[in-house]
Amino acid sequence: MKTRKFIIVSVCVILICIAIPLIGNQFKTQSFLSGLDGTIIFTQRDNDKNLVLYESDATLKNRKLVTGHPFGDEQNLNIVDFDYKDGELSFVAMKDNIWTRFIIQNDSVIENGKEETLVTNEIRKVESNGIKVIKNDDKSIYMITNEETVKILEAKDDNSWIDTFEILAISPNGKYLIYNDYNFAKKFGFLYELFSHICNTTFVMDLTTGEKVPYMDTNDIIWIN
């Protein structure tokens, strides 16, 4: 009987020790996110594994679907690129097996020309409110202001481990950066494609303090006012 009580108490203590840091991290993340302003537009996969376009507050609240593929009979139903300029949102999807750009006006999707070639270059620089963030040739991430250039994320690629980064977006006020962190052991690199969702983590970082918290999972995002 005493042994059973001891086991029960021990299990409860272990669970409490595990739960306290998790709750603390969750509180820290929510507190951090509550300080973010603006709107984010991003792609994520729907239940059918197709990339569709969403919008939410930068705090990740009030999420809503902007649009999926405007046609349902294409072989490729992904939204593969999008842009926001002068208050107008456009995106690229396939129509009649040709990459086509569409714009959204008054909640309607309107065709706006063909894309001769689909170019999805890696983002190597973002800039807002006098703050620049660049990915240098050494694959590390630097912040450039009028006063100085500071390395804020150091890439690593040695015989055993790879840790590299992808710039996604900078906040309109230039204070926060959204980026992807890719890290994995080289000897398990052949498993990377299978478990990339574990190796890749999206973060939002305060460029003033260096503090960061996990953000939502995405590879394409725009941050607007």
Coordinates of N, CA and C in Angstrom, one line a residue:
M1 N 0.8 -1.2 0.0 CA 0.0 0.0 0.0 C 0.9 1.3 0.0
K2 N 1.9 1.2 0.9 CA 2.8 2.4 0.9 C 3.5 2.6 -0.4
T3 N 3.9 1.4 -1.0 CA 4.6 1.5 -2.3 C 3.7 2.1 -3.3
R4 N 2.4 1.8 -3.3 CA 1.5 2.3 -4.3 C 1.3 3.8 -4.1
K5 N 1.2 4.3 -2.9 CA 1.1 5.7 -2.6 C 2.3 6.4 -3.0
F6 N 3.5 5.8 -2.8 CA 4.8 6.4 -3.1 C 4.8 6.6 -4.7
I7 N 4.4 5.6 -5.4 CA 4.4 5.7 -6.9 C 3.5 6.8 -7.4
I8 N 2.3 6.9 -6.8 CA 1.3 7.9 -7.2 C 1.8 9.3 -6.9
V9 N 2.4 9.5 -5.7 CA 2.9 10.8 -5.3 C 4.1 11.1 -6.2
S10 N 4.9 10.2 -6.5 CA 6.1 10.4 -7.4 C 5.7 10.8 -8.8
V11 N 4.7 10.1 -9.3 CA 4.2 10.5 -10.7 C 3.6 11.9 -10.7
C12 N 2.8 12.2 -9.6 CA 2.2 13.6 -9.5 C 3.3 14.6 -9.5
V13 N 4.4 14.4 -8.7 CA 5.4 15.4 -8.6 C 6.1 15.6 -10.0
I14 N 6.3 14.5 -10.7 CA 7.0 14.5 -12.0 C 6.1 15.3 -13.0
L15 N 4.8 15.0 -13.0 CA 3.9 15.7 -13.8 C 3.9 17.2 -13.5
I16 N 3.9 17.6 -12.3 CA 3.9 19.0 -11.9 C 5.2 19.7 -12.3
C17 N 6.3 19.0 -12.2 CA 7.6 19.5 -12.6 C 7.6 19.8 -14.1
I18 N 6.9 18.9 -14.8 CA 6.9 19.1 -16.3 C 5.9 20.2 -16.7
A19 N 4.8 20.3 -16.0 CA 3.7 21.2 -16.3 C 4.1 22.7 -16.0
I20 N 4.8 22.9 -14.9 CA 5.2 24.3 -14.5 C 6.0 25.0 -15.6
P21 N 7.1 24.4 -16.1 CA 7.8 25.1 -17.2 C 7.0 25.3 -18.5
L22 N 6.1 24.3 -18.8 CA 5.3 24.5 -20.0 C 4.3 25.6 -19.8
I23 N 3.7 25.7 -18.7 CA 2.7 26.8 -18.4 C 3.5 28.2 -18.4
G24 N 4.7 28.2 -17.8 CA 5.5 29.4 -17.8 C 5.9 29.8 -19.2
N25 N 6.3 28.9 -20.1 CA 6.6 29.2 -21.5 C 5.4 29.7 -22.3
Q26 N 4.2 29.1 -22.0 CA 3.0 29.5 -22.7 C 2.6 30.9 -22.3
F27 N 2.8 31.2 -21.0 CA 2.5 32.6 -20.5 C 3.4 33.6 -21.1
K28 N 4.7 33.2 -21.2 CA 5.7 34.1 -21.8 C 5.4 34.4 -23.2
T29 N 5.0 33.4 -24.0 CA 4.7 33.5 -25.4 C 3.5 34.4 -25.6
Q30 N 2.5 34.2 -24.8 CA 1.3 35.0 -25.0 C 1.5 36.5 -24.6
S31 N 2.3 36.7 -23.6 CA 2.7 38.0 -23.1 C 3.5 38.7 -24.2
F32 N 4.4 38.0 -24.9 CA 5.2 38.6 -25.9 C 4.3 38.9 -27.1
L33 N 3.5 38.0 -27.6 CA 2.6 38.2 -28.7 C 1.6 39.4 -28.5
S34 N 1.2 39.6 -27.3 CA 0.2 40.6 -27.0 C 0.8 42.0 -27.3
G35 N 2.1 42.1 -27.4 CA 2.7 43.4 -27.7 C 2.9 43.7 -29.2
L36 N 2.5 42.8 -30.1 CA 2.7 42.9 -31.5 C 1.5 43.7 -32.1
D37 N 1.8 44.5 -33.1 CA 0.8 45.3 -33.8 C 0.7 45.0 -35.2
G38 N -0.4 45.3 -35.9 CA -0.5 45.1 -37.3 C -1.2 43.8 -37.7
T39 N -1.2 43.5 -39.0 CA -1.8 42.4 -39.6 C -0.8 41.6 -40.4
I40 N -1.0 40.2 -40.3 CA -0.1 39.4 -41.1 C -1.0 38.6 -42.1
I41 N -0.4 38.4 -43.3 CA -1.0 37.6 -44.4 C -0.1 36.5 -44.7
F42 N -0.5 35.3 -44.7 CA 0.4 34.2 -44.8 C -0.3 33.0 -45.5
T43 N 0.5 32.0 -45.9 CA 0.0 30.8 -46.5 C 0.2 29.6 -45.5
Q44 N -0.7 28.8 -45.4 CA -0.7 27.5 -44.7 C -1.5 26.5 -45.5
R45 N -1.2 25.2 -45.1 CA -2.0 24.1 -45.8 C -3.3 23.9 -45.2
D46 N -4.3 23.6 -46.1 CA -5.6 23.3 -45.6 C -5.8 21.8 -45.3
N47 N -7.0 21.4 -45.1 CA -7.2 20.0 -44.8 C -6.8 19.0 -46.0
D48 N -6.8 19.6 -47.2 CA -6.5 18.8 -48.4 C -5.0 19.0 -48.7
K49 N -4.2 19.6 -47.8 CA -2.8 19.8 -48.0 C -2.4 20.8 -49.1
N50 N -3.4 21.7 -49.5 CA -3.1 22.7 -50.4 C -2.8 24.0 -49.7
L51 N -1.8 24.8 -50.3 CA -1.5 26.1 -49.7 C -2.6 27.1 -50.0
V52 N -3.1 27.7 -48.9 CA -4.2 28.7 -49.1 C -3.8 29.9 -48.3
L53 N -4.5 31.0 -48.5 CA -4.1 32.3 -48.0 C -4.9 32.7 -46.8
Y54 N -4.3 33.1 -45.7 CA -5.0 33.5 -44.5 C -4.5 34.9 -44.0
E55 N -5.3 35.4 -43.1 CA -5.0 36.7 -42.6 C -5.4 36.7 -41.1
S56 N -4.5 37.3 -40.3 CA -4.9 37.4 -38.8 C -4.2 38.7 -38.3
D57 N -4.5 39.0 -37.0 CA -3.7 40.0 -36.3 C -2.3 39.4 -36.1
A58 N -1.3 40.3 -35.9 CA 0.0 39.8 -35.6 C 0.1 39.1 -34.3
T59 N -0.9 39.3 -33.4 CA -1.0 38.5 -32.2 C -1.5 37.1 -32.4
L60 N -1.8 36.8 -33.6 CA -2.3 35.5 -34.1 C -3.8 35.3 -33.7
K61 N -4.5 36.4 -33.4 CA -5.9 36.3 -33.1 C -6.7 36.8 -34.3
N62 N -8.0 36.5 -34.4 CA -8.9 36.8 -35.4 C -8.4 36.3 -36.8
R63 N -8.0 35.1 -36.8 CA -7.5 34.4 -38.0 C -8.8 34.2 -38.9
K64 N -8.6 34.4 -40.2 CA -9.6 34.1 -41.2 C -9.0 33.7 -42.6
L65 N -9.8 33.0 -43.3 CA -9.4 32.6 -44.6 C -9.6 33.7 -45.6
V66 N -8.5 34.1 -46.3 CA -8.6 35.1 -47.4 C -9.2 34.5 -48.7
T67 N -8.4 33.5 -49.1 CA -8.9 32.8 -50.3 C -8.1 31.5 -50.5
G68 N -8.8 30.5 -51.0 CA -8.1 29.3 -51.5 C -7.9 29.4 -53.0
H69 N -7.6 28.4 -53.7 CA -7.5 28.4 -55.1 C -8.8 28.8 -55.8
P70 N -8.8 29.8 -56.7 CA -10.1 30.3 -57.3 C -10.8 29.3 -58.1
F71 N -10.1 28.2 -58.5 CA -10.7 27.2 -59.4 C -10.5 25.8 -58.7
G72 N -11.4 24.9 -58.9 CA -11.2 23.7 -58.2 C -10.8 22.5 -59.1
D73 N -10.5 22.8 -60.4 CA -10.3 21.7 -61.3 C -8.8 21.7 -61.9
E74 N -7.9 22.4 -61.2 CA -6.5 22.4 -61.6 C -5.8 21.3 -61.0
Q75 N -4.7 20.8 -61.6 CA -3.9 19.8 -61.0 C -3.1 20.3 -59.8
N76 N -2.7 21.6 -59.8 CA -2.0 22.2 -58.7 C -2.9 23.2 -58.1
L77 N -3.3 23.0 -56.9 CA -4.3 23.9 -56.2 C -3.6 24.8 -55.1
N78 N -2.3 24.9 -55.2 CA -1.6 25.8 -54.3 C -1.5 27.2 -54.7
I79 N -1.6 28.1 -53.7 CA -1.2 29.5 -53.9 C 0.3 29.6 -53.6
V80 N 1.1 29.9 -54.6 CA 2.5 29.8 -54.5 C 3.3 31.1 -54.3
D81 N 2.6 32.2 -54.4 CA 3.3 33.5 -54.2 C 2.2 34.5 -54.0
F82 N 2.5 35.6 -53.2 CA 1.5 36.6 -53.0 C 2.3 37.9 -52.6
D83 N 1.6 39.0 -52.8 CA 2.2 40.3 -52.6 C 1.1 41.3 -52.1
Y84 N 1.6 42.3 -51.4 CA 0.6 43.4 -51.0 C 1.3 44.7 -51.2
K85 N 0.7 45.5 -52.1 CA 1.2 46.8 -52.5 C 0.1 47.8 -52.7
D86 N 0.3 49.0 -52.1 CA -0.7 50.1 -52.3 C -2.1 49.6 -51.9
G87 N -2.2 48.8 -50.8 CA -3.5 48.4 -50.4 C -4.1 47.3 -51.2
E88 N -3.4 46.7 -52.1 CA -4.0 45.7 -53.0 C -3.2 44.4 -52.8
L89 N -4.0 43.3 -52.6 CA -3.4 42.0 -52.4 C -3.5 41.2 -53.7
S90 N -2.4 40.6 -54.1 CA -2.3 39.8 -55.3 C -1.7 38.4 -55.0
F91 N -2.0 37.4 -55.8 CA -1.4 36.1 -55.5 C -1.3 35.4 -56.8
V92 N -0.4 34.3 -56.8 CA -0.2 33.5 -58.0 C -0.7 32.1 -57.8
A93 N -1.5 31.6 -58.7 CA -2.0 30.2 -58.7 C -2.1 29.8 -60.2
M94 N -2.4 28.5 -60.3 CA -2.4 27.9 -61.7 C -3.8 28.0 -62.3
K95 N -3.8 28.4 -63.5 CA -5.1 28.4 -64.3 C -4.7 27.8 -65.7
D96 N -5.4 26.8 -66.1 CA -5.2 26.1 -67.4 C -3.7 25.7 -67.5
N97 N -3.1 25.2 -66.4 CA -1.8 24.8 -66.3 C -0.7 25.9 -66.6
I98 N -1.1 27.1 -66.4 CA -0.2 28.3 -66.5 C -0.3 29.1 -65.2
W99 N 0.9 29.4 -64.7 CA 0.9 30.3 -63.5 C 0.3 31.6 -63.8
T100 N -0.7 32.0 -63.0 CA -1.4 33.2 -63.3 C -1.5 34.1 -62.1
R101 N -1.4 35.4 -62.2 CA -1.5 36.3 -61.1 C -3.0 36.8 -61.0
F102 N -3.5 36.8 -59.8 CA -4.8 37.3 -59.5 C -4.8 38.4 -58.5
I103 N -5.7 39.3 -58.5 CA -5.8 40.4 -57.5 C -7.2 40.2 -56.8
I104 N -7.2 40.7 -55.5 CA -8.5 40.6 -54.8 C -9.0 42.0 -54.7
Q105 N -10.2 42.3 -55.2 CA -10.8 43.6 -55.2 C -12.3 43.4 -54.7
N106 N -12.6 44.1 -53.7 CA -14.0 44.1 -53.1 C -14.5 42.7 -52.9
D107 N -13.6 41.9 -52.3 CA -13.9 40.4 -52.0 C -14.0 39.6 -53.2
S108 N -13.7 40.1 -54.4 CA -13.7 39.3 -55.6 C -12.3 39.0 -56.1
V109 N -12.1 37.8 -56.7 CA -10.8 37.4 -57.3 C -10.8 37.7 -58.8
I110 N -9.9 38.5 -59.2 CA -9.8 38.9 -60.6 C -8.5 38.5 -61.3
E111 N -8.5 37.9 -62.4 CA -7.3 37.5 -63.1 C -6.6 38.8 -63.6
N112 N -5.2 38.8 -63.4 CA -4.4 40.0 -63.7 C -3.1 39.6 -64.5
G113 N -3.2 38.7 -65.4 CA -2.1 38.4 -66.3 C -1.4 37.1 -65.9
K114 N -0.6 36.6 -66.9 CA 0.1 35.4 -66.8 C 1.5 35.7 -66.2
E115 N 2.1 34.7 -65.5 CA 3.4 34.7 -65.0 C 4.3 33.8 -66.0
E116 N 5.1 34.5 -66.8 CA 5.9 33.7 -67.7 C 6.8 32.7 -67.0
T117 N 7.5 33.1 -66.0 CA 8.3 32.2 -65.1 C 7.9 32.4 -63.7
L118 N 7.9 31.4 -62.9 CA 7.6 31.5 -61.5 C 8.9 31.6 -60.7
V119 N 9.2 32.7 -60.2 CA 10.5 33.0 -59.4 C 10.1 33.1 -57.9
T120 N 10.7 32.2 -57.1 CA 10.5 32.3 -55.7 C 11.9 32.4 -55.0
N121 N 12.5 33.6 -55.2 CA 13.8 33.8 -54.6 C 13.8 33.9 -53.1
E122 N 14.8 33.4 -52.5 CA 15.0 33.5 -51.0 C 15.1 35.0 -50.6
I123 N 14.3 35.4 -49.6 CA 14.4 36.7 -49.1 C 15.8 36.9 -48.3
R124 N 16.6 37.8 -48.8 CA 17.9 38.1 -48.2 C 17.9 39.4 -47.4
K125 N 16.9 40.3 -47.6 CA 16.9 41.6 -46.9 C 15.4 42.0 -46.7
V126 N 15.2 42.5 -45.5 CA 13.9 43.2 -45.2 C 14.3 44.5 -44.6
E127 N 13.4 45.5 -44.7 CA 13.7 46.8 -44.2 C 12.4 47.5 -43.8
S128 N 12.4 48.2 -42.7 CA 11.3 49.0 -42.3 C 11.7 50.0 -41.2
N129 N 11.2 51.2 -41.3 CA 11.4 52.2 -40.3 C 12.9 52.5 -40.0
G130 N 13.7 52.4 -41.1 CA 15.1 52.7 -40.9 C 16.0 51.5 -40.4
I131 N 15.3 50.4 -40.2 CA 16.0 49.2 -39.7 C 16.1 48.2 -40.9
K132 N 17.3 47.7 -41.2 CA 17.5 46.6 -42.2 C 18.0 45.3 -41.5
V133 N 17.4 44.2 -42.0 CA 17.9 42.9 -41.6 C 18.3 42.1 -42.8
I134 N 19.5 41.6 -42.9 CA 20.0 41.0 -44.1 C 20.6 39.6 -43.7
K135 N 20.5 38.7 -44.7 CA 21.2 37.4 -44.6 C 22.5 37.6 -45.4
N136 N 23.6 37.5 -44.7 CA 24.9 37.6 -45.4 C 25.4 36.4 -46.1
D137 N 26.5 36.5 -46.8 CA 27.0 35.3 -47.5 C 27.4 34.2 -46.5
D138 N 27.7 34.5 -45.3 CA 28.0 33.5 -44.3 C 26.8 32.8 -43.7
K139 N 25.6 33.2 -44.3 CA 24.3 32.6 -43.9 C 23.8 33.1 -42.5
S140 N 24.6 33.9 -41.8 CA 24.1 34.5 -40.6 C 23.2 35.7 -40.9
I141 N 22.5 36.1 -39.9 CA 21.5 37.2 -40.0 C 22.1 38.5 -39.3
Y142 N 22.1 39.6 -39.9 CA 22.6 40.8 -39.4 C 21.5 41.9 -39.4
M143 N 21.5 42.8 -38.3 CA 20.7 44.0 -38.3 C 21.5 45.2 -38.5
I144 N 21.1 46.1 -39.4 CA 21.8 47.3 -39.7 C 21.0 48.5 -39.4
T145 N 21.6 49.4 -38.6 CA 21.0 50.7 -38.2 C 21.9 51.8 -38.7
N146 N 21.6 53.0 -38.4 CA 22.4 54.1 -38.8 C 23.7 54.1 -37.9
E147 N 23.7 53.5 -36.8 CA 24.8 53.5 -35.8 C 25.7 52.3 -36.0
E148 N 25.2 51.1 -36.3 CA 26.0 49.9 -36.3 C 25.4 48.7 -37.0
T149 N 26.2 47.7 -37.3 CA 25.8 46.4 -37.8 C 26.0 45.4 -36.8
V150 N 25.0 44.6 -36.5 CA 25.1 43.6 -35.4 C 24.6 42.3 -35.9
K151 N 25.4 41.2 -35.6 CA 25.0 39.9 -36.0 C 24.0 39.4 -34.9
I152 N 22.8 39.1 -35.4 CA 21.7 38.7 -34.4 C 21.4 37.2 -34.4
L153 N 21.8 36.5 -35.5 CA 21.6 35.1 -35.6 C 22.8 34.5 -36.3
E154 N 23.5 33.6 -35.6 CA 24.8 33.1 -36.2 C 24.5 31.7 -36.8
A155 N 24.7 31.5 -38.1 CA 24.6 30.2 -38.7 C 25.7 29.3 -38.3
K156 N 25.4 28.0 -38.4 CA 26.5 27.0 -38.1 C 26.4 25.9 -39.1
D157 N 27.5 25.5 -39.6 CA 27.6 24.4 -40.5 C 29.0 23.7 -40.4
D158 N 29.0 22.7 -39.5 CA 30.3 22.0 -39.3 C 30.1 20.5 -39.6
N159 N 31.0 19.7 -39.2 CA 31.0 18.3 -39.6 C 29.8 17.5 -39.0
S160 N 29.1 18.1 -38.0 CA 28.1 17.3 -37.3 C 26.7 18.0 -37.4
W161 N 26.7 19.3 -37.5 CA 25.4 20.0 -37.2 C 25.2 21.2 -38.2
I162 N 24.0 21.4 -38.6 CA 23.6 22.5 -39.5 C 22.6 23.4 -38.7
D163 N 22.8 24.7 -38.7 CA 21.8 25.6 -38.1 C 21.8 26.8 -39.0
T164 N 20.7 27.0 -39.8 CA 20.7 28.1 -40.7 C 19.3 28.8 -40.6
F165 N 19.1 29.9 -41.2 CA 18.0 30.7 -41.0 C 17.4 31.2 -42.3
E166 N 16.1 31.5 -42.3 CA 15.4 32.1 -43.5 C 14.6 33.3 -43.0
I167 N 14.9 34.5 -43.5 CA 14.2 35.7 -43.2 C 12.8 35.6 -43.8
L168 N 11.8 36.0 -43.0 CA 10.4 35.9 -43.5 C 9.8 37.3 -43.6
A169 N 9.8 38.1 -42.5 CA 9.2 39.4 -42.6 C 9.7 40.3 -41.4
I170 N 9.6 41.6 -41.5 CA 9.9 42.5 -40.5 C 8.6 43.3 -40.2
S171 N 8.4 43.7 -38.9 CA 7.2 44.4 -38.6 C 7.3 45.8 -39.2
P172 N 6.1 46.5 -39.4 CA 6.1 47.8 -40.0 C 6.9 48.8 -39.1
N173 N 7.0 48.7 -37.8 CA 7.7 49.6 -37.0 C 9.2 49.2 -36.9
G174 N 9.6 48.2 -37.6 CA 11.0 47.8 -37.6 C 11.6 47.2 -36.3
K175 N 10.7 46.8 -35.4 CA 11.1 46.3 -34.1 C 11.2 44.8 -34.0
Y176 N 10.4 44.1 -34.8 CA 10.3 42.6 -34.7 C 10.7 41.9 -36.1
L177 N 11.2 40.8 -36.0 CA 11.6 40.0 -37.1 C 10.9 38.6 -37.0
I178 N 10.3 38.1 -38.1 CA 9.9 36.8 -38.2 C 10.8 36.0 -39.1
Y179 N 11.3 34.8 -38.6 CA 12.2 34.0 -39.4 C 12.0 32.5 -39.1
N180 N 12.6 31.7 -40.0 CA 12.6 30.3 -39.8 C 14.0 29.9 -39.4
D181 N 14.0 28.9 -38.4 CA 15.3 28.4 -38.0 C 15.3 26.9 -38.4
Y182 N 16.3 26.5 -39.2 CA 16.4 25.2 -39.7 C 17.6 24.6 -39.0
N183 N 17.5 23.5 -38.3 CA 18.6 22.8 -37.6 C 18.4 21.3 -37.6
F184 N 19.5 20.6 -37.9 CA 19.5 19.2 -37.8 C 20.9 18.6 -37.9
A185 N 21.0 17.4 -37.4 CA 22.3 16.7 -37.4 C 22.6 16.2 -38.8
K186 N 23.8 16.4 -39.3 CA 24.1 16.0 -40.7 C 24.0 14.5 -40.9
K187 N 24.3 13.7 -39.9 CA 24.2 12.3 -40.1 C 22.8 11.8 -40.3
F188 N 21.8 12.6 -39.9 CA 20.4 12.3 -40.1 C 19.8 13.1 -41.2
G189 N 20.6 13.7 -42.0 CA 20.2 14.6 -43.1 C 19.2 14.0 -44.0
F190 N 19.4 12.6 -44.2 CA 18.6 11.9 -45.2 C 17.1 11.8 -44.7
L191 N 16.9 12.1 -43.4 CA 15.6 12.1 -42.8 C 14.9 13.4 -42.8
Y192 N 15.7 14.5 -43.3 CA 15.2 15.8 -43.1 C 13.9 16.1 -43.8
E193 N 13.7 15.6 -45.0 CA 12.5 15.8 -45.8 C 11.3 15.2 -45.1
L194 N 11.5 14.0 -44.4 CA 10.4 13.4 -43.7 C 10.0 14.1 -42.5
F195 N 11.0 14.7 -41.8 CA 10.7 15.3 -40.5 C 11.0 16.8 -40.4
S196 N 10.9 17.4 -41.6 CA 11.3 18.9 -41.6 C 10.4 19.7 -40.7
H197 N 9.2 19.2 -40.4 CA 8.3 20.0 -39.5 C 8.8 20.0 -38.1
I198 N 9.7 19.1 -37.8 CA 10.3 19.0 -36.5 C 11.6 19.9 -36.5
C199 N 12.3 19.8 -37.6 CA 13.6 20.6 -37.7 C 13.4 22.1 -37.9
N200 N 12.3 22.5 -38.5 CA 12.1 23.9 -38.8 C 11.1 24.5 -37.7
T201 N 11.6 25.6 -37.2 CA 10.7 26.3 -36.2 C 10.7 27.8 -36.6
T202 N 9.5 28.4 -36.6 CA 9.3 29.8 -36.9 C 9.3 30.6 -35.6
F203 N 10.1 31.7 -35.6 CA 10.2 32.5 -34.4 C 9.8 33.9 -34.8
V204 N 9.4 34.7 -33.8 CA 9.3 36.1 -33.9 C 10.3 36.7 -32.8
M205 N 11.2 37.6 -33.2 CA 12.2 38.1 -32.3 C 12.1 39.6 -32.1
D206 N 12.3 40.1 -30.9 CA 12.4 41.5 -30.6 C 13.8 41.9 -31.0
L207 N 13.9 42.8 -32.0 CA 15.3 43.2 -32.4 C 16.0 44.1 -31.4
T208 N 15.3 44.6 -30.5 CA 15.9 45.5 -29.5 C 16.5 44.7 -28.4
T209 N 15.8 43.6 -27.9 CA 16.3 42.9 -26.8 C 16.9 41.5 -27.2
G210 N 16.5 41.0 -28.4 CA 17.0 39.7 -28.8 C 16.1 38.6 -28.3
E211 N 15.0 38.9 -27.5 CA 14.1 37.9 -27.0 C 13.3 37.4 -28.2
K212 N 13.0 36.1 -28.2 CA 12.3 35.4 -29.2 C 11.3 34.4 -28.6
V213 N 10.2 34.2 -29.4 CA 9.3 33.1 -29.0 C 8.8 32.4 -30.2
P214 N 8.4 31.2 -30.1 CA 7.9 30.4 -31.3 C 6.6 31.2 -31.9
Y215 N 6.6 31.2 -33.2 CA 5.4 31.8 -33.9 C 4.7 30.7 -34.7
M216 N 3.8 31.1 -35.5 CA 3.0 30.1 -36.3 C 3.9 29.5 -37.4
D217 N 3.5 28.3 -37.8 CA 4.3 27.6 -38.8 C 3.9 28.1 -40.2
T218 N 4.8 28.7 -40.9 CA 4.6 29.2 -42.2 C 5.9 29.4 -42.9
N219 N 5.9 29.4 -44.3 CA 7.1 29.7 -45.0 C 7.0 31.0 -45.9
D220 N 5.8 31.6 -45.8 CA 5.6 32.8 -46.6 C 4.6 33.7 -45.9
I221 N 5.1 34.9 -45.6 CA 4.3 35.8 -44.7 C 4.6 37.3 -45.0
I222 N 3.6 38.1 -44.9 CA 3.8 39.6 -45.1 C 3.2 40.2 -43.8
W223 N 3.9 41.2 -43.3 CA 3.4 41.9 -42.1 C 3.1 43.4 -42.5
I224 N 1.9 43.8 -42.4 CA 1.4 45.1 -42.8 C 0.8 45.8 -41.6
N225 N 0.6 47.1 -41.7 CA -0.1 47.9 -40.7 C -1.6 47.5 -40.5

